[in-house]
XYZ file of C-alpha atoms in Angstrom:
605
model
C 171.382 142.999 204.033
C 169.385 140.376 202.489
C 169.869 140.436 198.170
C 167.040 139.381 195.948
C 167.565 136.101 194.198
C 169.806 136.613 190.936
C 167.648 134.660 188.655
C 164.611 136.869 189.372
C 165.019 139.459 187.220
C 165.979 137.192 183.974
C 163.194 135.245 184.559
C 161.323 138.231 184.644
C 162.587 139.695 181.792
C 162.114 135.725 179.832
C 158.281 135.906 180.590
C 158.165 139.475 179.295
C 160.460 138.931 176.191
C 158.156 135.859 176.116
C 155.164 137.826 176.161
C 156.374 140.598 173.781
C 156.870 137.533 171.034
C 154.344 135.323 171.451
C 152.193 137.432 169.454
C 154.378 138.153 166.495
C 155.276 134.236 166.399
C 151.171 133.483 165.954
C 150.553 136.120 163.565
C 153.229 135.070 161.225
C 152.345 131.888 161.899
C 148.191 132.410 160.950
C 149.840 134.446 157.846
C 151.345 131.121 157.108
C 148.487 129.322 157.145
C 146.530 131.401 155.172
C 148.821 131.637 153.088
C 149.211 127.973 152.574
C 145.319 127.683 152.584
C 144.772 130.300 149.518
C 147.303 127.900 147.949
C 145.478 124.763 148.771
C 142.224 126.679 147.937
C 143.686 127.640 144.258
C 144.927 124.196 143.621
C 141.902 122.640 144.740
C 140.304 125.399 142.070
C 143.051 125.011 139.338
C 142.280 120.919 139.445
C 138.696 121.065 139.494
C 136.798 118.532 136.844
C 134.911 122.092 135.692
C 136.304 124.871 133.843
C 136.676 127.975 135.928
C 137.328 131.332 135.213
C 137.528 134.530 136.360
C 137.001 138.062 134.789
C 137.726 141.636 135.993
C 135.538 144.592 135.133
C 137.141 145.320 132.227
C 136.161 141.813 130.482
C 139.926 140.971 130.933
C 140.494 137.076 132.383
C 142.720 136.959 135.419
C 142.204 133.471 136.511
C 142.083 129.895 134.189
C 141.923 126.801 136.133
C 143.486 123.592 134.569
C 140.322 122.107 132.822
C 139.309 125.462 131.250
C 143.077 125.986 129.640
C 142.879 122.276 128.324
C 139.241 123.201 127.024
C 140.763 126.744 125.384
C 144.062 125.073 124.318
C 145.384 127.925 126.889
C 148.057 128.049 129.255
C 146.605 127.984 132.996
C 146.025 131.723 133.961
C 147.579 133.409 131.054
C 145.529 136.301 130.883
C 147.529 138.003 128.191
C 146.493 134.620 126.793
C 142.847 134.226 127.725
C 141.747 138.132 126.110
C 141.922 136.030 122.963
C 139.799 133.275 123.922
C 138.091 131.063 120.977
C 134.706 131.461 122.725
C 131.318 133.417 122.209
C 132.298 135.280 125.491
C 134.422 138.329 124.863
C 135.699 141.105 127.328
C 133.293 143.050 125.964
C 130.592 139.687 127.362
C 132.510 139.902 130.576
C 131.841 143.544 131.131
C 128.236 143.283 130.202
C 127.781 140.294 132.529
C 129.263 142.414 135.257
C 127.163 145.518 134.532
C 123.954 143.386 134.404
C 124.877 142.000 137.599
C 122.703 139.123 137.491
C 123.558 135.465 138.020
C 122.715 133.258 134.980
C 123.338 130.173 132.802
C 124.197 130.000 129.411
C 125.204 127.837 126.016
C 128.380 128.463 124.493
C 130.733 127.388 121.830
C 134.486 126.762 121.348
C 135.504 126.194 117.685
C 139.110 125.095 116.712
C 138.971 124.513 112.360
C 136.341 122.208 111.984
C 136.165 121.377 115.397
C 133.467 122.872 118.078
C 132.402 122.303 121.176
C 129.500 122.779 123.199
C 129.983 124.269 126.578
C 126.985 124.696 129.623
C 128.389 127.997 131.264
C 126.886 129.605 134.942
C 128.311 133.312 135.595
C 128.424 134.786 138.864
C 129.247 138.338 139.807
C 131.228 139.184 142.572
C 132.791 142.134 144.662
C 135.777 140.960 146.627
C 137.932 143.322 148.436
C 136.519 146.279 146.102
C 136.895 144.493 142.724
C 134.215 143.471 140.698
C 135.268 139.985 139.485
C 132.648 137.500 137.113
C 132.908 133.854 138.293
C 132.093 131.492 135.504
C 132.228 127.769 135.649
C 131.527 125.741 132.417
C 130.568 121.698 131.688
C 131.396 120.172 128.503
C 128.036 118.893 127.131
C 128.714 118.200 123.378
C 128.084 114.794 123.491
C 124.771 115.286 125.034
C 124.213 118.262 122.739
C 124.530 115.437 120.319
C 122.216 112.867 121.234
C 119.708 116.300 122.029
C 120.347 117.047 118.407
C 119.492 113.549 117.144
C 116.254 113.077 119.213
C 114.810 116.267 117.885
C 115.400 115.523 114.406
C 113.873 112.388 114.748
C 111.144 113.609 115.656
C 110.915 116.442 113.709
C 112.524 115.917 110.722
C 111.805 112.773 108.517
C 114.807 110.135 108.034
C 114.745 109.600 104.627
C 114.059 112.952 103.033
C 115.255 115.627 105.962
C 111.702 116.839 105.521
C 109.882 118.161 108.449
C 107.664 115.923 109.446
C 103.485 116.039 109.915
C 103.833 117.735 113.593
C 106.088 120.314 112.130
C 104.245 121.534 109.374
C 100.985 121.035 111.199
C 102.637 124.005 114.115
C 103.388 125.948 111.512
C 100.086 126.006 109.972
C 98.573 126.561 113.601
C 100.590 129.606 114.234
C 99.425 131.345 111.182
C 95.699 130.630 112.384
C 96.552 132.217 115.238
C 98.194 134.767 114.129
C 94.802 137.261 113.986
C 96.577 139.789 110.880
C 95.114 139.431 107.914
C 96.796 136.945 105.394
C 96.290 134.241 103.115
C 98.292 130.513 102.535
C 97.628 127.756 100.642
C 97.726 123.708 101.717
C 98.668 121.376 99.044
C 98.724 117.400 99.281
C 100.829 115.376 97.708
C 100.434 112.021 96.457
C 103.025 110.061 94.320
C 101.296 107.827 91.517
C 101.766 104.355 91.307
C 104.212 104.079 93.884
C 103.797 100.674 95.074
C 103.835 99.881 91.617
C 107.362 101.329 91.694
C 108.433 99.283 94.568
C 107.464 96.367 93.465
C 108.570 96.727 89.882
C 112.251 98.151 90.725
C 112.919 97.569 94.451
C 112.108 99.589 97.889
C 115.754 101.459 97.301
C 115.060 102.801 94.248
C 111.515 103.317 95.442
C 113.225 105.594 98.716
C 115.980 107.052 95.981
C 113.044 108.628 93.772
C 111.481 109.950 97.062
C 114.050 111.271 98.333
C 114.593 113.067 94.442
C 111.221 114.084 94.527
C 111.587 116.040 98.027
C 114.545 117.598 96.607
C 112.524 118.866 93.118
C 109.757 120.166 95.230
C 112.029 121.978 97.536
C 114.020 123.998 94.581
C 111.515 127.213 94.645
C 110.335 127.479 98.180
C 110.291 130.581 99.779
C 111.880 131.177 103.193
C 108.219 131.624 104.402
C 107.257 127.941 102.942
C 107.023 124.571 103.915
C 107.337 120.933 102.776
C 106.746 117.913 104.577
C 106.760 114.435 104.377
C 103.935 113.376 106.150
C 103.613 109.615 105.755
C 105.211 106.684 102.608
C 104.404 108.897 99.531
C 102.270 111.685 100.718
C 104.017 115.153 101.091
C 102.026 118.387 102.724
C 103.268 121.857 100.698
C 102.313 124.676 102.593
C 102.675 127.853 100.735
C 102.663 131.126 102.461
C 101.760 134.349 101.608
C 99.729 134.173 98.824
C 97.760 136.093 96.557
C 95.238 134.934 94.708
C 93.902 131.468 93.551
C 95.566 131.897 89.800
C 98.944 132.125 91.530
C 98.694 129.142 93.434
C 97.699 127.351 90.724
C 100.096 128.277 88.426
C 103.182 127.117 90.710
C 101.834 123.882 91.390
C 101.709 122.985 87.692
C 105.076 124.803 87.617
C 106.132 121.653 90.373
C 104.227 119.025 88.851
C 106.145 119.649 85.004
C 108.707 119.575 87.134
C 108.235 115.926 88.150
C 107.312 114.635 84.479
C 111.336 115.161 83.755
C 112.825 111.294 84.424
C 114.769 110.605 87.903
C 118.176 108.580 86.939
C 118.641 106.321 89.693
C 121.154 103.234 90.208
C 121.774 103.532 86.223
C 117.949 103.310 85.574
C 115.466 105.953 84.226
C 112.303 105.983 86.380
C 109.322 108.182 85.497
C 106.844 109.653 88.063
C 103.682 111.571 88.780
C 102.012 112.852 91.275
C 98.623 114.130 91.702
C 98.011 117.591 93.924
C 94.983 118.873 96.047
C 94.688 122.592 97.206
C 92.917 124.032 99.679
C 92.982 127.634 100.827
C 92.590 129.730 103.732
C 90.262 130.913 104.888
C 87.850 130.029 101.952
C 88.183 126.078 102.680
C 88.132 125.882 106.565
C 89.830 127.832 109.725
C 91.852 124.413 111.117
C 94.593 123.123 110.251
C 92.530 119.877 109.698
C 89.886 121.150 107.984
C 92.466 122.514 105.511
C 94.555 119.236 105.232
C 91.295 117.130 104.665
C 90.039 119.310 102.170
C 93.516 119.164 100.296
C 92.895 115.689 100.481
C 89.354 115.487 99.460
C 90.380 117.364 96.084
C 94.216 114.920 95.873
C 91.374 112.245 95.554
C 89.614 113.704 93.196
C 92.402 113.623 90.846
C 93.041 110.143 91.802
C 89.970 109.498 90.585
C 89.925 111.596 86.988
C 93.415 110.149 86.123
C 95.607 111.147 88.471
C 98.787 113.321 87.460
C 96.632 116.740 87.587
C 96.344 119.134 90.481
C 92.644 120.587 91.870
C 91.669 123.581 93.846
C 89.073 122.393 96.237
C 85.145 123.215 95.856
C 82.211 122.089 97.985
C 80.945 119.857 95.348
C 84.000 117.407 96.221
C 82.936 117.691 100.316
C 79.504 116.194 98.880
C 81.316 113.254 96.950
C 83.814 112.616 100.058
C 80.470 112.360 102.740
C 78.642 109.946 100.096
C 82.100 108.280 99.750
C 82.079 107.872 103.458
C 78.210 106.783 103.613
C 79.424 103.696 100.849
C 82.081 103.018 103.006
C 80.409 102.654 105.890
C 77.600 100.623 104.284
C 80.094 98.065 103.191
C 81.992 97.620 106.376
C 78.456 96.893 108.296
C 77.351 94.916 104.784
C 80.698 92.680 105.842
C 79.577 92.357 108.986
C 76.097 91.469 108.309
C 76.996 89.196 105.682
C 75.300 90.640 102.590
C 77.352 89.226 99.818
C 76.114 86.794 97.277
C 77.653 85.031 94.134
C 76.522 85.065 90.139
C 77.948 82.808 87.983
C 78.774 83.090 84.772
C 79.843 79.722 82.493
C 83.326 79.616 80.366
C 82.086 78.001 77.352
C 83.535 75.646 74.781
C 82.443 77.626 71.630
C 83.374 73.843 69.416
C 81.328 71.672 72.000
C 79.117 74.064 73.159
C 80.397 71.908 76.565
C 80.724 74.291 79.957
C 84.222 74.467 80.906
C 83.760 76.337 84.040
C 82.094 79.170 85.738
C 83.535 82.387 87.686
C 82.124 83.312 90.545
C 81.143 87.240 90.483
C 80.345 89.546 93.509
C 77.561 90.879 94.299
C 76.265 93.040 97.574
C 72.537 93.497 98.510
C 72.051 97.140 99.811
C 70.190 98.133 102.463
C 66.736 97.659 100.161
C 67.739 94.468 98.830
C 68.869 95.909 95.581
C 71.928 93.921 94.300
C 75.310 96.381 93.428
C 77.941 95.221 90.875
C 81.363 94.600 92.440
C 82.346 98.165 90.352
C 81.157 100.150 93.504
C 82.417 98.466 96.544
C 85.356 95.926 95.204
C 87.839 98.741 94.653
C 86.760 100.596 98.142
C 87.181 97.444 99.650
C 90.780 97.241 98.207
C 91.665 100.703 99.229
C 89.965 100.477 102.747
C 91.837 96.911 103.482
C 88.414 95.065 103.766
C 89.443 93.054 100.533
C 90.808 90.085 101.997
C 87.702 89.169 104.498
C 85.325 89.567 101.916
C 87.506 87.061 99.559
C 86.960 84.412 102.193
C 83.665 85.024 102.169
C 82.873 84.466 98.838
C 84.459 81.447 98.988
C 82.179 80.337 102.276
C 79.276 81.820 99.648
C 80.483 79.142 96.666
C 80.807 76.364 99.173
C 77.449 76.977 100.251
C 75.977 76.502 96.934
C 78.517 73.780 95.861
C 75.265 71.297 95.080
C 73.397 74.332 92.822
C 76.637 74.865 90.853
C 76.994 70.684 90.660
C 73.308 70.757 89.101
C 73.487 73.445 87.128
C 76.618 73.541 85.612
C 78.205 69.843 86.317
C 80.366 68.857 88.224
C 83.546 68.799 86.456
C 83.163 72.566 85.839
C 86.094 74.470 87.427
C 85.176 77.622 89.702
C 86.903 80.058 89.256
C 87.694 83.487 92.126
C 89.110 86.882 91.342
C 91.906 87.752 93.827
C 92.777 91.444 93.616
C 96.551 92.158 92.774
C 97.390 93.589 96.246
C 96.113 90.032 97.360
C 97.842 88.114 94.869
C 101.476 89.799 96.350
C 100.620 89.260 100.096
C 102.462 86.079 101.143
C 100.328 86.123 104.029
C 97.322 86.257 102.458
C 97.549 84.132 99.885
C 98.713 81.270 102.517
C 95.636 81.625 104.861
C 93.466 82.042 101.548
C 95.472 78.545 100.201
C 94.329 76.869 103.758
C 90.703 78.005 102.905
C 91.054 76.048 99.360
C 92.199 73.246 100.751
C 89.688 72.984 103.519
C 86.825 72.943 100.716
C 88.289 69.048 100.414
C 87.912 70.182 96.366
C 90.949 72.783 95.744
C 91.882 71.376 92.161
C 88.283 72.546 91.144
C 89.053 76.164 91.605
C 90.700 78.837 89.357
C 92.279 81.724 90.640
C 91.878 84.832 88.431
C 94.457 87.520 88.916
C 94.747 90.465 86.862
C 97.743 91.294 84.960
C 99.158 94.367 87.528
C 99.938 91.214 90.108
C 102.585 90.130 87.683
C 104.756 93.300 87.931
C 107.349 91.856 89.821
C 107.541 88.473 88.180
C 109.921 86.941 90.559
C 108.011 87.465 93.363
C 104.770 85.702 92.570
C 107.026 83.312 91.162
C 109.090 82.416 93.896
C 106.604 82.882 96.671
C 102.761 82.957 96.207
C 102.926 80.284 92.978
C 104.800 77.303 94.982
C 101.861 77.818 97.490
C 98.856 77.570 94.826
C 100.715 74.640 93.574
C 101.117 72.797 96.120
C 96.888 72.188 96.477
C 96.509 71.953 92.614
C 95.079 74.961 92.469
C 94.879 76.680 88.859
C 96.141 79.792 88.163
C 93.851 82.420 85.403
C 95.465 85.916 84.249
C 92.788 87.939 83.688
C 91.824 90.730 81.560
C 95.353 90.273 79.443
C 96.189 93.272 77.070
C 95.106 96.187 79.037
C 97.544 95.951 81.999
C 101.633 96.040 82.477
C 102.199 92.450 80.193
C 103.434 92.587 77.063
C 103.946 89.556 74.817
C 107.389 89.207 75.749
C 106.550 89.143 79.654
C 104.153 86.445 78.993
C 107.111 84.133 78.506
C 108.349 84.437 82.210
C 104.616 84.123 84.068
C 103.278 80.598 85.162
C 100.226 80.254 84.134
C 97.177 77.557 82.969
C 94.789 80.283 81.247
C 94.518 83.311 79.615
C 91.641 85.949 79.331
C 91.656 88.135 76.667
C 90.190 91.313 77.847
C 86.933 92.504 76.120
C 88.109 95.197 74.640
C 89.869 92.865 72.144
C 87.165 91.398 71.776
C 84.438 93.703 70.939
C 83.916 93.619 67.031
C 86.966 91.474 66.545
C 84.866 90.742 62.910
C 85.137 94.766 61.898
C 89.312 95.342 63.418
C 91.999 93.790 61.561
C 94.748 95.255 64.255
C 92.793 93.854 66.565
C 92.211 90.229 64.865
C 96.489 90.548 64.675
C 96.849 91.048 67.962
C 94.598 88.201 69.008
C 96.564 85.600 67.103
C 99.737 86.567 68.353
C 97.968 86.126 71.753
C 96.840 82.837 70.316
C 100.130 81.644 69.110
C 102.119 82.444 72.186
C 99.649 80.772 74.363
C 99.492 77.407 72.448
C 103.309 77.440 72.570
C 103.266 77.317 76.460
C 100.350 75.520 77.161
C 97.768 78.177 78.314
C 94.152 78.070 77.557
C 92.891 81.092 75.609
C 89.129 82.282 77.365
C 87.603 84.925 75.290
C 86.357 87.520 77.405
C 83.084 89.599 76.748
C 81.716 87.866 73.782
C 78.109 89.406 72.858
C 77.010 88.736 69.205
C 77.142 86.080 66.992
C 79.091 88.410 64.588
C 82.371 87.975 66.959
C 81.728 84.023 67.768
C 81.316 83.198 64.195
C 84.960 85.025 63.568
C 86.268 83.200 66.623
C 84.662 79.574 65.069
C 86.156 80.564 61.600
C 89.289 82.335 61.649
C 90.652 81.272 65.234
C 92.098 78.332 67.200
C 90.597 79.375 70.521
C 88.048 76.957 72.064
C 86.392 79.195 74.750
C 84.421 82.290 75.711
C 82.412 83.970 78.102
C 79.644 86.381 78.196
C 76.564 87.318 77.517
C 76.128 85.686 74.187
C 75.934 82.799 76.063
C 74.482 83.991 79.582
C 73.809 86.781 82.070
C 75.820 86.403 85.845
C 73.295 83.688 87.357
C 71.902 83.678 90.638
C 71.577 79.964 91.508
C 68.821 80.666 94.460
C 66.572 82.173 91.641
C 66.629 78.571 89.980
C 66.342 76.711 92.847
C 62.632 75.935 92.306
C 63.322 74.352 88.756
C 65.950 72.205 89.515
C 64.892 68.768 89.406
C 65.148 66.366 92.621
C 67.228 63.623 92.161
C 67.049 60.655 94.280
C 69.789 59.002 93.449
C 72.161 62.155 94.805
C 73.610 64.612 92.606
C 73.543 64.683 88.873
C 76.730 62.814 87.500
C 78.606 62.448 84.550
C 80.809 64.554 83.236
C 80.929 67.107 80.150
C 77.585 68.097 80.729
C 76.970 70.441 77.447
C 74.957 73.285 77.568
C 71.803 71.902 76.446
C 71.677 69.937 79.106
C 72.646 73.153 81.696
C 70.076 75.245 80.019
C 67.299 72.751 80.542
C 65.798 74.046 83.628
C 66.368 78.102 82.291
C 64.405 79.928 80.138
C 65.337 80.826 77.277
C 65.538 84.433 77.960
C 68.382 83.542 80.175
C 70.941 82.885 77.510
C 71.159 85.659 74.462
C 70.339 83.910 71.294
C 73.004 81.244 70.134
């Protein structure tokens, strides 16, 4: 009898035992590895760059990678820890994120002390395995929360003051337009007096130190439901909102502007300021935001004009000043443009010699009719409007032109003298291009340039930088109008000059006012002492040029006593031809100019 083969049945019962393991050996073995992959996965989570956490139903925090603890000043997954997070988000946030259960992104903050920061965070909810679990992953962004921070309050807030700026105030003015309930608010503008005076006189710190205390003044009594705003060098917008009547309004803006009267103590010095205030009010002065502001500023101008350190409630009698204001300014850009500027002249005359010492050349613009306007309506508009400096240069193009009429008329030894407006007189770049025109006429040491008192304010500046340049040509310098201005006797000392002219107002019946005649000889004195020529200005009667003969040392005047602002093309036909070229010799004396005038030119002698 044949036996089976011994190693059958083990090998049978190897394959089975084989087969009955084999499956428990790759189970164990897939445990394993997911095992080992949940603890890959929560490493890879636990090192992530982001902060991660995660939050049961409750609110309560069951899971803090690495970055979030460092960000909490936690330890990793402490959740006993994390229910007392330093954040916005509670367990009570938790829960309420969960409930919503809505996916979102939100801005949250961790302080520590002093200390914050600013954290982006995205929230997830999540059911896994029958728990409802809130996934949140957060990004530092302080430091761009930062520079976000900065660029919006640069360009909403002004630098210098903290202020809003125009755009600000101007949105909140347009939201109460739109806002259709009945109310009422009032726009005020703001305009700080003499404030490039200020600057110039005590620096551009102080000048930013006294804005910045004015913004702070102003901003005492607002309201919540107020605003100021800085909307340009020394101009401020006041909105006031709600308001009542027209008698309230008024009363709390001279309430702010006694306010300002009270002296600012900056750097160690006492500076004094003013401001002058226009109102307008809505909705009796316009539905617009810029119907409002321009109507605030039509009646800030209006002060300006009346003497400034007031306040005024807009009417329409000031919209019909501002549209002829406009129509004048118009007319005097085109009049530039066309040309339509002529000279007068008007002699500086030795009141010994009865000799002409020189003439100043005077303004004049021919209107659209041909009428001719005295530099009192356009010179100061021209200042303001910046039109100042090409219309200088052209009255110097207009003496040129009639450099042969003032030869014959007047001689040719006669200096010429120009006005230059303060503002001029402190522009460095002005004055240098005006200085090349001089010294193109191939005659500069003939001219005189007549600046009134106001350029001398800062002292150190002319001195230093626009003098050297007048100088240089030979040019002549003339302070005019002295006595009415910033100079006192004592600042006369420090200011380079070759003549001196004593404003009219001294002048006027200097026979019938002793304080006056006391005044004029300390004028006198001081000038002698530093070698400035005293011109009398505005002398009329005989009365005052007998007392100036008799009972003064000063050698020359001008005004109508003597003559009237000439027009040299209205003499042109009398003026004798002379074939030999122009008329020469020096010290021609008045006689001799008068010859081919009428006598009703000159007042008597």
């Amino acid at each position: 009898m044949t036996s089976a083969p011994p190693s059958s049945p083990s090998t049978v019962t190897t394959d089975v035992a084989e087969s009955d393991e084999a499956p428990s050996t790759d189970a164990a073995g897939i445990a394993a590895a997911e095992t080992g992959d949940l603890r890959l996965f929560k490493e890879i989570v636990r090192a992530l760059p982001s902060a991660v956490t995660v939050q049961d139903e409750r609110g309560r925090f069951i899971f803090i990678n690495d970055t979030a603890a460092a960000q909490y000043r936690l330890a990793p997954s402490s959740t006993d820890a994390a229910g007392n997070l330093p954040l916005d988000r509670r367990r009570s946030d938790g829960a309420a994120l969960l409930a919503q259960g809505q996916s979102g992104t939100r801005e949250e903050r961790i302080a520590f002390g002093s200390a914050a920061r600013a954290l982006l965070t995205a929230h997830k909810p999540m059911d896994i395995a029958g728990r409802k679990l809130l996934l949140s992953s957060s990004l530092d962004i302080t430091e761009q929360k930062v520079i976000e921070d900065e660029l919006f309050r640069r360009a909403y807030y002004d630098e210098l003051t903290s202020l809003p700026n125009r755009a600000v105030i101007e949105r909140h003015v347009t939201d109460l337009l739109e806002d259709h309930r009945p109310h009422h608010f009032a726009l005020a503008f703001l305009d700080v007096d003499n404030f490039k005076h200020i600057n110039d006189y005590y620096g551009h710190s102080v000048g930013d130190a006294l804005l910045v205390g004015i913004a702070k003044r102003l901003s005492l009594e607002l309201r919540d439901t107020d605003v100021l705003s800085r909307i340009s060098g020394d101009e401020f917008l006041l909105l006031l909102d709600p308001i009542t009547s027209e008698a309230e309004v008024a009363e709390h803006i001279n309430f702010l502007l006694q306010r300002l009267k009270a002296p600012f103590y900056i750097d160690g010095t006492e500076v004094f300021a003013s401001a002058s205030i226009g109102i307008s009010l809505y909705p009796e002065h316009g539905r617009s935001y810029e119907a409002l502001r321009q109507n605030a500023d039509i009646a800030m101008y209006r002060v300006k004009s009346d003497g400034k350190g007031a306040s005024a409630i807009f009417n329409i009698a000031m919209e019909r000043e501002a549209l002829e204001r406009m129509a004048v300014e118009q007319s005097l850009r085109q009049a530039i443009l066309d040309r339509r500027f002529c000279c007068a002249f008007q002699p500086k005359v030795d009141i010994r010699t009865n000799e002409i010492k020189g003439v100043e050349a005077l303004v004049r613009l021919r209107d659209d009719n041909g009428v001719i306007q005295a530099p009192g309506t356009f010179v100061d508009l021209a200042v303001e409007l910046g039109l100042i400096d090409e219309l200088t240069h052209l009255v110097l193009a207009e003496i040129m032109k009639s450099i042969d009429l003032i030869n014959a008329t007047f001689g040719e030894d006669a200096s010429i003298s120009v006005n230059v407006a303060a503002k001029q007189a402190g522009s460095p770049d002005f004055m240098r291009s005006f200085c090349e025109a001089l010294a193109a006429t191939e005659c500069p040491k003939r001219f005189m340039v007549e600046i009134t008192e106001d350029a001398f304010v800062a002292k150190a500046h002319f001195q230093k930088q626009i003098l050297p340049m007048l100088r240089e040509i030979g040019v002549g310098i003339s302070i005019d109008d002295f006595g009415i201005g910033y100079s006192s006797l004592s600042a006369l000392a420090d200011i380079t000059a070759d003549e001196i002219k004593i404003d009219r107002s001294f002048i006027t019946d200097i026979h019938k006012r002793p304080r006056s005649q006391g005044i004029l000889r300390a004028i006198e004195s001081l000038s002698d002492a530093l070698g400035m020529t005293v011109i009398a200005e505005g002398l009329e009667t005989f009365e005052e040029l007998a007392y100036l003969q008799a009972m003064t040392r000063i050698r020359y005047a001008q005004g109508y006593y003597y003559s009237k602002p000439i027009f040299l093309e209205e003499l042109r036909p009398t003026i004798p031809v002379f074939s030999g070229g122009r008329p020469g010799g020096p010290g021609r004396h008045l006689e001799q100019a008068r010859q081919p005038l009428t006598r009703a030119t000159y007042a008597r002698r």
